[in-house]
Short mmCIF file of C-alpha atoms in Angstrom, two decimals:
data_model
loop_
_atom_site.label_atom_id
_atom_site.label_comp_id
_atom_site.label_asym_id
_atom_site.label_seq_id
_atom_site.Cartn_x
_atom_site.Cartn_y
_atom_site.Cartn_z
CA MET A 19 20.11 7.68 15.37
CA ASN A 20 19.37 8.94 18.83
CA GLU A 21 16.40 10.19 20.83
CA ARG A 22 16.95 13.80 19.69
CA LEU A 23 16.48 13.08 15.97
CA ILE A 24 12.67 12.97 15.92
CA PRO A 25 12.14 16.18 17.95
CA PHE A 26 14.74 18.01 15.86
CA VAL A 27 13.20 16.92 12.55
CA ARG A 28 9.77 17.97 13.84
CA GLY A 29 11.16 21.33 14.93
CA VAL A 30 12.90 21.93 11.60
CA SER A 31 9.67 21.14 9.77
CA GLN A 32 8.03 24.04 11.65
CA ILE A 33 10.60 26.54 10.34
CA ASP A 34 9.77 28.50 7.20
CA HIS A 35 12.13 27.00 4.60
CA SER A 36 12.21 30.28 2.69
CA ASP A 37 14.19 31.72 5.65
CA PRO A 38 17.66 30.12 5.28
CA ASP A 39 19.20 32.06 8.17
CA THR A 40 16.77 30.54 10.69
CA LEU A 41 17.42 27.06 9.27
CA LYS A 42 21.19 27.56 9.52
CA ASP A 43 20.87 28.80 13.13
CA ALA A 44 18.75 25.79 14.07
CA PHE A 45 21.31 23.39 12.62
CA ILE A 46 24.31 25.15 14.16
CA ASN A 47 22.63 25.17 17.60
CA GLU A 48 21.74 21.48 17.32
CA VAL A 49 25.32 20.64 16.31
CA ILE A 50 26.71 22.61 19.27
CA GLU A 51 24.29 20.97 21.73
CA ASN A 52 24.63 17.41 20.42
CA GLY A 53 28.19 17.08 19.15
CA GLY A 54 27.72 16.95 15.41
CA GLU A 55 29.75 18.58 12.66
CA TYR A 56 28.75 21.55 10.53
CA ALA A 57 31.27 22.65 7.91
CA VAL A 58 30.72 26.38 7.47
CA ALA A 59 33.24 26.53 4.64
CA PRO A 60 33.45 24.00 1.85
CA SER A 61 35.89 21.19 2.33
CA VAL A 62 39.04 21.63 0.25
CA GLU A 63 38.91 18.01 -0.94
CA THR A 64 35.26 17.92 -2.03
CA CYS A 65 34.24 21.59 -2.40
CA LEU A 66 31.00 20.65 -0.65
CA TYR A 67 29.34 21.79 2.54
CA GLU A 68 28.83 18.93 4.98
CA ILE A 69 26.52 18.36 7.95
CA SER A 70 26.94 15.37 10.25
CA LEU A 71 24.28 15.27 12.94
CA HIS A 72 22.49 12.47 14.83
CA GLY A 73 24.24 9.83 12.75
CA ILE A 74 23.13 11.33 9.42
CA ILE A 75 25.60 12.89 7.00
CA ALA A 76 24.60 15.16 4.13
CA ARG A 77 26.56 17.20 1.62
CA GLY A 78 25.60 20.00 -0.72
CA ALA A 79 27.04 22.64 -3.02
CA SER A 80 25.74 25.30 -0.61
CA GLU A 81 24.70 25.37 3.04
CA VAL A 82 21.04 25.37 2.04
CA ASP A 83 21.57 22.36 -0.24
CA ALA A 84 23.32 20.48 2.57
CA ILE A 85 20.50 21.33 4.99
CA ARG A 86 17.86 20.23 2.47
CA ASP A 87 19.73 16.98 1.81
CA TRP A 88 20.14 16.34 5.55
CA ILE A 89 16.39 16.82 6.12
CA THR A 90 15.63 14.42 3.26
CA ALA A 91 18.08 11.83 4.63
CA ALA A 92 16.70 12.21 8.16
CA ASN A 93 13.13 11.68 6.98
CA ALA A 94 14.24 8.60 5.01
CA ALA A 95 16.03 7.25 8.10
CA LEU A 96 12.92 7.77 10.22
CA ALA A 97 10.69 6.12 7.61
CA ASN A 98 13.07 3.18 7.18
CA PRO A 99 14.82 2.59 10.52
CA ALA A 100 15.91 -0.93 9.57
CA GLY A 101 17.89 0.48 6.64
CA GLU A 102 16.29 -1.84 4.10
CA GLU A 103 17.14 -1.23 0.47
CA LEU A 104 14.67 1.15 -1.17
CA GLU A 105 13.38 0.50 -4.64
CA ALA A 106 13.40 3.07 -7.45
CA ASP A 107 9.89 4.24 -6.53
CA GLY A 108 11.03 4.99 -2.96
CA PHE A 109 9.09 2.16 -1.35
CA ILE A 110 9.98 -1.22 0.11
CA THR A 111 7.90 -4.03 -1.36
CA MET A 112 6.71 -6.47 1.27
CA HIS A 113 5.51 -9.90 0.21
CA PRO A 114 3.07 -11.81 2.41
CA PRO A 115 4.42 -15.09 3.74
CA TYR A 116 3.19 -18.27 2.05
CA ASP A 117 1.56 -20.87 4.27
CA THR A 118 2.71 -23.75 2.09
CA PRO A 119 5.75 -23.81 -0.15
CA ARG A 120 5.10 -23.45 -3.85
CA ASN A 121 5.63 -26.49 -6.05
CA HIS A 122 7.60 -25.31 -9.06
CA ASN A 123 6.98 -28.48 -11.10
CA ASP A 124 3.19 -28.19 -10.66
CA GLU A 125 3.26 -24.54 -11.74
CA ILE A 126 5.19 -25.41 -14.90
CA ALA A 127 2.80 -28.28 -15.70
CA ASN A 128 -0.23 -26.01 -15.20
CA ALA A 129 1.27 -23.30 -17.43
CA ILE A 130 2.01 -25.81 -20.22
CA ALA A 131 -1.48 -27.34 -19.97
CA GLU A 132 -3.10 -23.90 -20.19
CA ARG A 133 -0.94 -22.96 -23.16
CA ASP A 134 -1.73 -26.17 -25.05
CA CYS A 135 -5.44 -26.39 -24.33
CA VAL A 136 -7.87 -25.78 -27.21
CA LYS A 137 -9.98 -22.72 -26.67
CA PRO A 138 -13.48 -23.35 -28.06
CA HIS A 139 -14.31 -19.63 -28.46
CA ALA A 140 -11.61 -19.42 -31.14
CA PHE A 141 -13.75 -21.58 -33.43
CA GLN A 142 -16.96 -19.58 -33.13
CA ARG A 143 -18.50 -18.24 -36.26
CA MET A 144 -17.29 -14.81 -37.39
CA PRO A 145 -19.85 -11.95 -37.61
CA PHE A 146 -21.51 -10.95 -40.86
CA GLY A 147 -21.40 -14.45 -42.36
CA ILE A 148 -17.60 -14.56 -42.62
CA SER A 149 -16.35 -18.06 -41.92
#
């Protein structure tokens, strides 16, 4: 990523996405000004359109699909600059650090004791005189 990625993504978000010609022009101009790649014809090997700009590569069956995929990938890169693995729900689960290490043997002993303890409410009298 470089310093032009954020302003470009902001600028693209201002463009009406129902106007594909304006989106294409914006991408082509950005590629020309910043040394990216914009395949205007599908690659013979993949039959896909490809955009490589600001370190982000996206492919699509059409130019509009490639642009949409590039925008999605750019937003993901901005939201997750460290490149951490995303979970299926699209989020990164963060766990708070523990002050003291957990004692696995104590946890097992507590779970067994809870499982084996007698629960007095189980022996309460049933309603309506049923014993």
